[in-house]
């Protein structure tokens, strides 16, 4: 019987580099077992190995078709019995291969001190995971380095190969029969394909920023073909059998066919626990990761959306602990409370202010969001709730852009998928490539954004000016997040860009002279706050607004000549649909309400109406009446928060205003103030939530016992298990 993913057209391959080429960093074929002793430093600047590790190098594994691949296997030397195993599948090299963080400016936010050098690029570090009681399996995928066959790129064959490796691992004497997969980017993409094969011993996966439909959300995103990135990525890839030539296949077969169908993972078949992570700033995988999440049908699924880059997030110790809890539960059977983890955790970006970290939700987008329609006016460059008279806005198709703005007079949360309905005309061409982006401006008209390299890393703090220059210039698309984006080729306007919807792979429909057509463009998902006096600006352009800044990578080949004319009003209802919160913008753990900024707005799906933005209401935290005993809390308190990796010393001021208990936490180092949320006193037990900045910025829950002028208690950092000890002394009443 023919499989759905069977390819019935010939695949073109190109040569890879020889393993002897110094650029591929091949350490040589060295089968055998070695012991890596504690205290060993594998790579300059890396931490020392903390425990004795056994390394079985270049172990041969036979796949179902007879192909032999080679893998390294790391395990703790003192393991008393079989352990669960975690696989990182990719062709990058088993460790320190042809691509590493050293290839990127500022190592993309991952200082060498965080990883030992035993890790494969974008994979878990054996130095961290083996002492936790795991075996780390690091293969060279089919065709990579000395592994037989031809290198495959994000397809069903990788799924079959990975499934074969899972089953081989499961029956080894050192494995307890439970196998997981983890890693970012390619290592995340592979997990969708492997899990869809349903290998019996694959028990859980954690795809960190890995797309599940490469045609729709990478090589043909918005109908605009692009293989420059994959060519750059594999430019130094070694292979004795050859490498799949996606660029040539894209030129030869731009229409969706069986070749591209094999690059769409059968996510609906996945039947094991799945922990998905995506960052707002990750441009390459963002839409594809979210599309995979929306297609999941398994009940045991979790999603976390963060405000950084995938790599600093993946190697952050707090989130490594989070991932360990996930695997401990499903691979080791530990009753650690993982199932209490919220199904969705998201960070709400507040550029220029304080982000809201790891907010618990039941779904994404949250059910509390509703779509509101704002009409674009070509005559004024504004967006409004009512349809304007007919007008036009035009720009040079090769170098220009136009913009539309709306200023908010109350704090509003924008969370979900922005969608643009643009009526466009290609004046001087039979096609048009349209790029859109939504940015936020402060009250002075400056674009706000977040640099994605972590400033609190000592290595980066001293180079911060250079990092900002990179993020605001050449590296803007990779190292700065300033809002959601989208793209579409007019001749492919029937193509589905919404990751929540089933795909439509449209054939070309070129434009005739004077023809005006509607483009429906779904932006990357987002969550962001807009405050009074701040402005949302929709940018529409014929130039790529989110280019991947990889030296040597070819730019997009566009079809833009002449002018792009944006028609608005009258018979052309050009509009922007914003997913805005209609219930609490900031969710507190217990009862209480928060003003959303849209309480007086009417929900609408009618293109002629939209929400009113009343000026008198702003976001604020719900306060509660103060019990009489709470008066003893008032004053200024010096706190000490002791964690395994250091101490913090915030100053917290408690006060009563209008019979309500309030609190502000102040960081003495920089004066930053954080409000205390859901502040309550029950007897002598004082509880609240607030943002804590170390080891990462995250929402934290404090639980304190009050004893006169002293307090003692604990803080749980976000949804993480690492509890910090807290003490406090009052010095001013």
XYZ file of C-alpha atoms in Angstrom:
733
model
C 0.000 0.000 0.000
C 1.299 3.427 -0.934
C 2.069 5.699 2.019
C 0.675 9.228 2.054
C 4.207 10.596 2.378
C 5.687 8.564 -0.480
C 7.521 10.783 -2.963
C 6.701 9.981 -6.599
C 9.049 12.494 -8.235
C 12.863 12.300 -8.413
C 14.735 14.151 -5.678
C 17.823 16.115 -6.659
C 20.932 15.913 -4.469
C 24.168 17.892 -4.394
C 27.582 17.031 -3.046
C 28.531 17.679 0.538
C 31.970 18.551 1.852
C 34.452 15.797 2.555
C 34.858 14.930 6.238
C 38.560 15.779 5.894
C 37.713 19.425 5.226
C 38.731 21.400 8.345
C 35.548 23.514 8.154
C 33.384 20.518 9.136
C 35.235 19.928 12.446
C 35.188 16.140 12.188
C 37.153 14.541 15.067
C 37.639 11.316 13.131
C 36.012 7.897 13.197
C 36.818 6.550 16.676
C 34.566 3.667 17.746
C 35.044 2.611 21.332
C 34.399 3.573 24.935
C 36.129 6.308 26.872
C 35.657 7.791 30.332
C 35.400 11.566 30.567
C 36.598 12.343 34.073
C 35.050 14.948 36.330
C 37.075 18.152 36.166
C 37.831 17.796 32.454
C 37.461 21.005 30.440
C 36.372 20.023 26.929
C 36.445 23.459 25.302
C 38.044 26.757 26.223
C 35.682 28.863 28.306
C 33.352 25.928 29.008
C 32.501 24.650 32.474
C 34.351 21.612 33.750
C 32.677 18.216 33.545
C 30.943 17.697 36.888
C 30.638 13.860 37.001
C 32.488 10.964 35.434
C 30.785 10.127 32.132
C 30.974 7.066 29.891
C 31.135 7.894 26.199
C 30.437 5.192 23.612
C 31.626 6.832 20.416
C 30.616 6.093 16.814
C 28.229 3.275 17.677
C 26.755 1.736 14.510
C 22.937 1.602 14.242
C 21.231 -0.162 11.333
C 18.029 1.407 10.007
C 15.146 -0.554 8.477
C 16.480 -0.205 4.931
C 19.953 -1.402 5.891
C 21.488 2.071 6.129
C 24.096 2.418 8.888
C 24.257 5.620 10.920
C 26.638 6.402 13.773
C 25.823 7.839 17.159
C 27.579 8.860 20.350
C 26.068 7.766 23.655
C 26.755 9.531 26.971
C 25.755 8.130 30.338
C 26.729 8.627 33.965
C 29.612 6.326 34.906
C 28.073 5.504 38.286
C 24.596 4.566 37.024
C 23.231 1.710 39.137
C 20.799 0.516 36.475
C 19.138 1.340 33.171
C 18.099 4.946 32.616
C 15.756 6.850 30.299
C 17.384 8.258 27.170
C 17.009 11.518 25.256
C 17.851 11.804 21.548
C 18.902 14.937 19.657
C 18.425 14.248 15.917
C 20.232 16.375 13.321
C 23.058 16.318 10.751
C 25.075 19.005 12.544
C 27.684 16.675 14.030
C 27.630 14.682 17.231
C 29.414 17.539 19.006
C 31.184 20.736 17.969
C 30.287 20.090 14.323
C 30.219 22.215 11.192
C 27.938 24.753 12.840
C 28.223 25.995 16.438
C 27.307 29.080 18.414
C 30.735 30.436 17.511
C 29.323 31.011 14.006
C 26.971 33.727 15.316
C 27.502 37.229 16.711
C 27.748 37.123 20.486
C 27.072 33.362 20.245
C 23.369 34.231 19.863
C 23.100 34.860 23.579
C 24.578 31.527 24.765
C 27.931 32.167 26.498
C 30.309 29.229 26.437
C 30.235 29.034 30.229
C 26.689 27.590 30.015
C 27.529 24.517 27.923
C 30.382 22.049 28.176
C 31.282 21.381 24.551
C 29.938 17.828 24.697
C 26.612 19.115 23.347
C 25.676 19.010 19.695
C 24.543 22.357 18.291
C 21.042 23.154 19.629
C 20.941 19.931 21.643
C 20.994 19.091 25.334
C 24.315 19.044 27.174
C 25.396 15.633 28.560
C 27.282 17.466 31.303
C 23.947 18.748 32.645
C 21.620 15.857 31.795
C 23.650 12.753 32.586
C 24.090 13.675 36.279
C 20.290 14.066 36.385
C 19.984 10.366 35.543
C 19.647 10.391 31.746
C 21.437 8.863 28.796
C 22.121 11.358 25.993
C 22.108 9.948 22.456
C 23.708 12.166 19.809
C 23.516 10.706 16.275
C 24.773 11.791 12.909
C 21.593 11.570 10.842
C 21.428 9.723 7.534
C 24.052 11.118 5.167
C 25.821 13.290 7.758
C 29.574 12.871 8.257
C 30.300 9.091 8.084
C 26.660 7.934 8.313
C 25.495 6.128 5.174
C 22.960 7.491 2.709
C 21.991 10.960 1.579
C 21.221 13.844 3.950
C 17.467 14.448 4.197
C 15.932 17.803 5.034
C 12.857 17.941 7.269
C 10.816 15.110 5.824
C 9.099 11.805 6.469
C 12.313 9.845 5.868
C 13.839 11.566 8.891
C 10.771 10.447 10.837
C 11.313 6.804 9.901
C 15.049 6.983 10.597
C 14.513 8.630 13.967
C 11.861 6.066 14.892
C 14.332 3.276 14.100
C 16.916 4.900 16.369
C 14.329 5.225 19.164
C 13.609 1.507 19.032
C 17.318 0.635 18.927
C 17.971 2.807 21.993
C 15.044 1.326 23.923
C 16.408 -2.231 23.884
C 19.967 -1.369 24.929
C 21.016 -2.637 28.352
C 21.594 0.897 29.616
C 18.056 2.114 28.725
C 14.936 1.606 30.837
C 12.782 1.412 27.698
C 11.654 5.040 27.895
C 12.987 7.400 25.219
C 12.451 11.134 24.763
C 13.577 13.713 22.229
C 14.651 17.331 22.795
C 16.388 20.212 21.076
C 15.751 23.378 19.124
C 15.361 24.235 15.435
C 16.326 21.188 13.295
C 16.268 19.068 16.448
C 12.736 20.346 17.093
C 11.539 19.861 13.515
C 12.699 16.235 13.505
C 10.617 15.470 16.593
C 7.328 16.163 14.792
C 8.233 13.632 12.096
C 9.592 10.969 14.448
C 6.662 11.156 16.870
C 4.196 10.929 13.963
C 5.678 7.477 13.218
C 4.549 6.373 16.698
C 7.591 4.279 17.659
C 6.383 2.234 20.656
C 9.139 3.342 23.059
C 9.065 7.079 22.339
C 7.484 8.370 25.548
C 7.649 12.193 25.272
C 8.971 14.959 23.006
C 9.896 18.612 23.487
C 10.083 20.406 20.117
C 11.646 23.789 20.884
C 10.981 26.069 17.920
C 10.600 23.523 15.142
C 8.197 23.968 12.223
C 5.979 21.077 11.111
C 5.176 22.242 7.546
C 8.357 23.427 5.838
C 6.736 24.274 2.500
C 4.036 26.563 3.879
C 6.025 28.224 6.658
C 9.622 28.251 5.446
C 10.432 27.549 1.805
C 7.203 29.119 0.483
C 6.084 31.372 3.320
C 3.234 33.540 2.059
C 3.809 32.162 -1.433
C 7.262 33.777 -1.731
C 9.900 31.103 -2.479
C 13.107 31.183 -0.451
C 15.878 28.622 -0.016
C 18.713 31.027 0.770
C 18.705 30.122 4.450
C 18.945 26.354 3.966
C 21.746 26.859 1.423
C 23.627 28.984 3.939
C 22.976 26.517 6.746
C 24.268 23.504 4.826
C 27.016 25.309 2.952
C 29.676 23.545 5.023
C 27.771 20.337 5.687
C 29.772 17.124 5.203
C 28.231 14.115 3.470
C 29.689 11.148 1.645
C 26.385 10.355 -0.067
C 25.066 13.803 -0.956
C 22.650 16.406 0.419
C 19.066 17.023 -0.644
C 19.097 20.099 -2.887
C 16.029 21.971 -1.688
C 16.906 25.138 -3.600
C 16.921 23.348 -6.945
C 13.748 21.449 -6.048
C 12.050 24.741 -5.197
C 13.015 26.228 -8.556
C 11.902 23.114 -10.447
C 8.754 22.320 -8.444
C 7.300 25.513 -6.947
C 3.813 23.998 -6.864
C 2.854 21.792 -3.933
C 3.382 18.104 -4.756
C 4.358 14.816 -3.137
C 7.896 16.062 -2.506
C 6.606 18.971 -0.426
C 3.875 16.837 1.166
C 6.625 14.674 2.676
C 7.858 17.823 4.446
C 4.552 18.257 6.265
C 4.672 16.176 9.443
C 1.562 14.173 10.321
C 1.266 15.968 13.656
C -2.304 14.745 14.134
C -0.931 11.218 14.602
C 1.240 12.150 17.580
C -0.072 10.327 20.652
C 2.546 11.043 23.327
C 3.099 13.964 25.744
C 4.428 17.003 23.897
C 5.990 20.146 25.363
C 6.220 22.907 22.730
C 8.194 26.127 23.165
C 8.264 29.168 20.881
C 9.638 32.677 21.289
C 8.014 35.824 19.954
C 11.336 36.870 18.442
C 12.115 33.635 16.578
C 11.552 34.566 12.926
C 12.466 31.325 11.133
C 10.329 28.795 12.974
C 7.627 30.881 14.601
C 4.619 30.306 12.358
C 5.540 26.682 11.693
C 5.891 25.878 15.382
C 2.528 27.424 16.162
C 0.947 25.543 13.249
C 2.271 22.303 14.712
C 0.876 23.199 18.129
C -2.577 23.936 16.730
C -2.658 20.600 14.891
C -1.803 18.535 17.960
C -4.693 16.343 19.089
C -3.020 14.555 22.011
C -4.437 15.613 25.378
C -1.027 15.765 27.076
C 0.326 18.882 25.408
C 1.878 22.024 26.813
C 2.920 25.315 25.224
C 5.247 28.013 26.532
C 5.700 31.317 24.697
C 8.647 33.483 25.700
C 10.069 36.875 24.816
C 13.658 35.919 24.004
C 15.564 33.831 21.501
C 15.254 30.053 21.369
C 18.849 29.362 22.362
C 19.243 31.464 25.533
C 15.834 30.161 26.582
C 16.778 26.528 25.923
C 20.036 26.660 27.882
C 18.697 28.766 30.745
C 18.995 26.647 33.876
C 15.489 27.508 35.028
C 13.919 26.173 31.835
C 16.280 23.213 31.698
C 14.854 22.378 35.135
C 11.378 22.811 33.717
C 12.183 20.427 30.871
C 13.715 17.969 33.336
C 10.492 17.923 35.339
C 8.592 17.112 32.140
C 10.899 14.203 31.321
C 11.119 13.068 34.962
C 7.353 12.707 34.973
C 6.939 10.874 31.670
C 10.253 9.009 31.344
C 11.048 8.244 34.979
C 7.548 8.067 36.435
C 8.248 10.625 39.157
C 5.201 12.160 40.802
C 6.526 15.725 40.694
C 3.301 17.595 39.989
C 4.050 18.213 36.310
C 0.397 17.795 35.373
C -0.357 20.916 37.405
C 1.742 22.915 34.941
C -0.544 25.281 33.003
C -1.338 24.031 29.523
C -0.202 27.369 28.132
C 2.271 29.828 29.607
C 2.889 33.066 27.773
C 4.941 36.185 28.222
C 3.167 39.436 27.434
C 5.675 41.927 26.005
C 5.574 45.467 27.296
C 8.357 47.167 25.347
C 9.949 49.884 27.430
C 8.289 48.605 30.596
C 8.037 45.279 32.454
C 7.020 42.144 30.609
C 4.513 39.770 32.205
C 6.193 36.353 32.408
C 4.793 32.824 32.175
C 1.167 33.815 32.598
C -1.041 30.758 32.857
C -3.677 30.209 30.172
C -5.858 27.294 29.132
C -5.377 27.813 25.403
C -3.801 30.081 22.796
C -5.068 32.509 21.799
C -6.806 32.936 25.161
C -10.571 32.592 25.014
C -10.830 36.102 26.489
C -9.550 37.680 23.261
C -11.933 38.917 20.606
C -11.230 40.220 17.130
C -11.822 43.927 16.565
C -11.803 45.611 13.174
C -9.874 48.803 12.402
C -10.239 50.346 8.944
C -7.286 51.814 7.070
C -7.646 55.272 5.558
C -5.318 55.969 2.647
C -6.083 59.687 2.831
C -4.913 60.191 6.415
C -2.636 57.238 7.167
C -4.771 56.430 10.192
C -6.780 53.442 11.391
C -10.284 53.964 12.716
C -13.303 52.005 13.904
C -15.509 53.257 11.082
C -15.037 52.720 7.350
C -13.626 55.829 5.596
C -14.374 57.232 2.172
C -12.547 55.747 -0.797
C -8.849 56.681 -0.958
C -5.445 55.332 -1.971
C -1.930 55.113 -0.587
C 0.946 54.206 -2.933
C 4.677 53.604 -2.687
C 7.590 52.514 -4.863
C 7.370 48.727 -5.114
C 11.119 48.149 -4.919
C 12.116 50.474 -2.117
C 9.125 52.195 -0.540
C 6.512 51.625 2.113
C 3.396 53.145 3.602
C 2.073 53.110 7.156
C -1.183 53.416 9.081
C -1.455 54.301 12.764
C -3.822 54.243 15.696
C -3.073 55.801 19.091
C -4.523 54.283 22.248
C -5.849 56.281 25.150
C -6.167 53.360 27.548
C -4.028 50.337 28.251
C -4.972 47.428 26.044
C -3.570 43.940 25.561
C -3.035 42.588 22.058
C -2.715 38.775 22.196
C -3.206 36.265 19.395
C -3.072 36.563 15.610
C -3.242 39.925 13.869
C -4.733 39.736 10.386
C -4.587 42.239 7.523
C -7.118 42.363 4.687
C -5.387 44.486 2.046
C -6.838 45.489 -1.308
C -3.823 46.091 -3.525
C -3.001 46.951 -7.112
C 0.372 46.280 -8.775
C 0.813 49.336 -10.968
C 3.486 48.397 -13.512
C 3.663 44.651 -12.812
C 1.591 41.484 -12.944
C 2.569 40.488 -9.396
C 3.485 41.982 -6.023
C 5.314 40.746 -2.934
C 3.826 42.425 0.124
C 5.440 42.510 3.584
C 3.624 43.722 6.698
C 4.695 44.431 10.243
C 3.012 45.859 13.333
C 5.208 47.933 15.648
C 4.577 49.993 18.750
C 5.635 53.634 19.125
C 6.073 55.478 22.381
C 4.467 58.860 22.991
C 7.436 60.519 21.259
C 6.998 58.447 18.120
C 10.013 56.171 18.717
C 9.699 52.506 17.748
C 9.888 50.254 20.803
C 11.409 46.797 20.858
C 13.379 44.260 22.861
C 16.981 43.233 22.269
C 16.996 39.442 22.420
C 20.517 38.900 23.750
C 20.310 38.578 27.569
C 21.885 41.666 29.072
C 22.211 40.088 32.514
C 24.908 37.715 31.239
C 28.260 39.215 32.360
C 29.821 38.563 28.951
C 27.148 40.632 27.224
C 26.671 43.416 29.722
C 30.142 44.800 28.988
C 29.503 44.607 25.224
C 25.978 45.937 25.388
C 26.504 49.000 23.212
C 27.818 46.797 20.394
C 24.932 44.364 20.843
C 22.369 47.166 20.622
C 24.068 48.503 17.500
C 23.820 45.036 15.909
C 20.208 44.550 16.997
C 19.099 47.934 15.685
C 21.033 47.584 12.438
C 22.239 44.631 10.372
C 20.992 42.003 12.829
C 17.577 43.537 13.544
C 15.559 40.580 12.257
C 17.520 38.090 14.332
C 18.312 39.973 17.530
C 15.399 42.376 18.079
C 11.708 41.764 18.593
C 9.467 44.746 17.914
C 6.186 43.195 16.849
C 4.478 40.583 14.665
C 5.001 40.276 10.914
C 3.654 38.624 7.775
C 4.117 38.374 3.990
C 2.282 37.357 0.818
C 2.818 37.157 -2.938
C -0.249 38.523 -4.700
C -0.315 35.756 -7.301
C -0.528 33.231 -4.436
C -3.273 35.124 -2.609
C -5.425 32.017 -2.132
C -2.695 30.406 -0.017
C -3.533 29.974 3.668
C -1.264 31.993 5.975
C -3.197 31.297 9.197
C -1.437 28.513 11.178
C -4.754 27.560 12.785
C -6.325 26.610 9.460
C -5.913 23.680 7.124
C -3.547 24.549 4.284
C -4.581 25.711 0.855
C -1.633 25.521 -1.544
C -2.664 27.957 -4.248
C -1.589 27.927 -7.871
C -0.429 31.179 -9.420
C -2.982 33.811 -10.386
C -1.073 36.693 -11.988
C -2.642 40.135 -11.954
C -4.016 41.956 -14.944
C -3.450 45.670 -15.496
C -5.557 47.759 -13.115
C -6.825 44.701 -11.225
C -7.386 45.204 -7.478
C -7.240 42.033 -5.365
C -7.613 41.226 -1.689
C -4.698 39.726 0.243
C -5.483 38.103 3.591
C -2.263 38.000 5.622
C -2.053 36.413 9.047
C 0.817 37.760 11.155
C 3.043 35.806 13.493
C 1.411 35.307 16.886
C 2.069 37.915 19.562
C 1.209 39.141 23.041
C 1.902 42.789 23.855
C 0.574 45.688 25.879
C -0.207 49.142 24.496
C -0.474 52.007 26.983
C -2.183 55.396 26.820
C -0.384 57.670 24.370
C 1.315 54.770 22.597
C 0.667 54.035 18.931
C 0.392 50.918 16.839
C 1.854 51.398 13.370
C 1.076 49.010 10.527
C 3.885 49.054 7.956
C 3.187 47.801 4.434
C 6.173 47.436 2.123
C 7.593 45.803 -0.976
C 10.891 45.118 0.828
C 11.472 42.340 3.337
C 10.794 43.770 6.801
C 12.266 40.734 8.626
C 15.330 39.645 6.608
C 17.553 36.903 7.997
C 20.928 38.555 8.471
C 23.214 35.633 7.619
C 26.363 36.707 5.769
C 26.456 34.968 2.407
C 22.794 33.926 2.450
C 20.992 34.972 -0.721
C 18.188 37.532 -0.304
C 14.649 36.944 -1.456
C 14.032 37.183 -5.186
C 11.020 39.466 -5.467
C 8.599 40.415 -8.234
C 8.262 44.052 -7.322
C 8.411 46.718 -10.018
C 6.469 49.929 -10.470
C 4.182 50.966 -7.621
C 2.043 49.216 -5.058
C -1.303 50.956 -4.589
C -3.244 50.252 -1.393
C -6.953 50.908 -1.928
C -8.990 51.822 1.153
C -12.605 52.640 1.884
C -15.634 52.488 -0.379
C -15.771 49.172 -2.231
C -12.358 48.164 -0.831
C -12.674 47.491 2.936
C -8.951 47.357 3.678
C -8.697 46.660 7.384
C -6.586 45.345 10.227
C -8.077 42.847 12.675
C -6.581 43.002 16.166
C -7.108 40.295 18.812
C -7.716 42.376 21.939
C -8.478 41.345 25.490
C -12.081 41.860 26.557
C -11.530 40.392 30.048
C -8.545 40.754 32.392
C -5.375 41.846 30.651
C -3.309 40.747 33.618
C -4.493 37.552 35.244
C -3.961 37.205 38.978
C -4.031 33.806 40.684
C -7.172 34.346 42.730
C -10.475 36.167 42.413
C -10.356 39.730 41.264
C -10.722 41.732 38.108
C -8.426 43.843 36.015
C -9.480 46.577 33.659
C -8.779 45.435 30.122
C -8.980 48.709 28.274
C -11.930 47.547 26.171
C -14.755 47.326 28.674
C -16.847 49.834 26.761
C -16.059 48.346 23.343
C -18.486 46.223 21.385
C -17.246 42.925 20.001
C -17.654 42.922 16.262
C -17.155 40.787 13.217
C -18.790 43.444 11.059
C -16.298 45.239 8.845
C -18.093 48.543 9.304
C -17.849 48.733 13.066
C -15.156 48.541 15.700
C -14.468 49.091 19.377
C -14.480 52.476 20.981
C -11.362 53.266 22.972
C -12.626 55.179 25.976
C -10.022 57.437 27.532
C -10.978 57.244 31.172
C -10.048 53.637 31.919
C -6.552 52.276 32.408
C -5.175 48.944 33.543
C -4.804 48.438 37.250
C -4.542 45.561 39.644
C -7.568 44.642 41.711
C -7.123 45.546 45.356
C -8.819 44.051 48.354
C -10.041 45.620 51.595
C -7.347 45.558 54.255
C -8.024 43.451 57.355
C -7.388 45.385 60.536
C -4.328 43.243 61.269
C -2.788 44.221 57.959
C -1.954 47.643 59.336
C 1.047 45.972 60.995
C 2.506 45.274 57.516
C 2.840 48.920 56.553
C 6.319 50.313 56.165
C 9.601 49.662 54.348
C 11.125 46.194 54.490
C 14.588 44.973 53.514
C 14.312 41.553 51.859
C 16.879 38.850 51.200
C 15.961 36.288 48.541
C 18.433 33.407 48.686
C 18.609 31.014 45.717
C 21.112 28.277 44.830
C 22.794 30.683 42.409
C 22.942 33.857 44.482
C 21.048 36.433 46.523
C 18.845 39.435 45.819
C 18.088 42.281 48.195
C 14.943 44.145 47.115
C 13.252 46.769 49.251
C 9.460 46.453 49.525
C 7.124 49.194 50.700
C 3.654 48.235 51.958
C 0.948 50.865 52.354
C -2.800 51.220 52.669
C -4.584 53.547 50.268
C -8.293 54.059 50.650
C -8.529 50.987 52.849
C -6.713 48.858 50.271
C -3.399 47.081 50.812
C -0.741 47.874 48.191
C 2.931 47.098 47.732
C 5.881 48.112 45.580
C 9.154 46.179 45.255
C 12.225 48.264 44.401
C 15.561 46.991 43.059
C 18.224 49.103 44.853
C 20.737 48.425 42.070
C 18.795 50.221 39.343
C 15.742 51.720 41.039
C 13.346 49.538 39.019
C 9.946 49.246 40.695
C 7.554 46.304 40.453
C 3.982 46.303 41.788
C 2.864 43.468 44.036
C -0.097 41.653 42.508
C -2.903 39.814 44.324
C -1.577 40.981 47.685
C -3.416 39.265 50.556
C -3.066 38.856 54.313
C -4.788 35.946 56.045
C -3.955 35.980 59.738
C -0.176 36.215 59.769
C 0.258 34.734 56.276
C 1.126 37.315 53.617
C 1.060 36.304 49.924
C 1.519 38.112 46.624
C 2.886 37.792 43.090
C 5.507 39.981 41.443
C 8.184 39.996 38.763
C 11.595 38.728 39.852
C 14.522 39.549 37.556
C 17.013 36.811 38.488
C 17.955 34.228 37.347
C 15.474 35.272 34.624
C 12.627 37.735 34.576
C 9.612 35.729 35.611
C 6.402 36.062 37.553
C 6.905 34.710 41.076
C 4.622 33.818 43.966
C 5.685 34.819 47.504
C 4.378 33.038 50.589
C 5.477 34.713 53.836
C 4.802 34.409 57.558
C 4.666 37.740 59.409
C 6.151 37.970 62.924
C 6.273 41.551 64.148
C 9.078 43.312 62.317
C 10.294 40.102 60.662
C 9.085 37.826 57.871
C 10.203 34.422 56.664
C 8.953 32.404 53.739
C 9.555 31.057 50.263
C 9.129 32.138 46.681
C 8.321 29.880 43.767
C 9.834 31.192 40.553
C 7.144 31.084 37.881
C 5.963 27.518 37.385
C 9.415 26.181 38.287
C 10.246 23.894 41.193
C 13.222 25.942 42.439
C 12.030 27.524 45.667
C 14.007 30.390 47.142
C 14.263 31.161 50.860
C 13.141 34.638 51.825
C 13.715 36.694 54.957
C 12.792 40.309 55.652
C 13.259 42.990 58.290
C 11.202 46.148 58.631
C 13.270 49.285 59.158
C 10.581 51.975 58.743
C 6.959 51.978 59.878
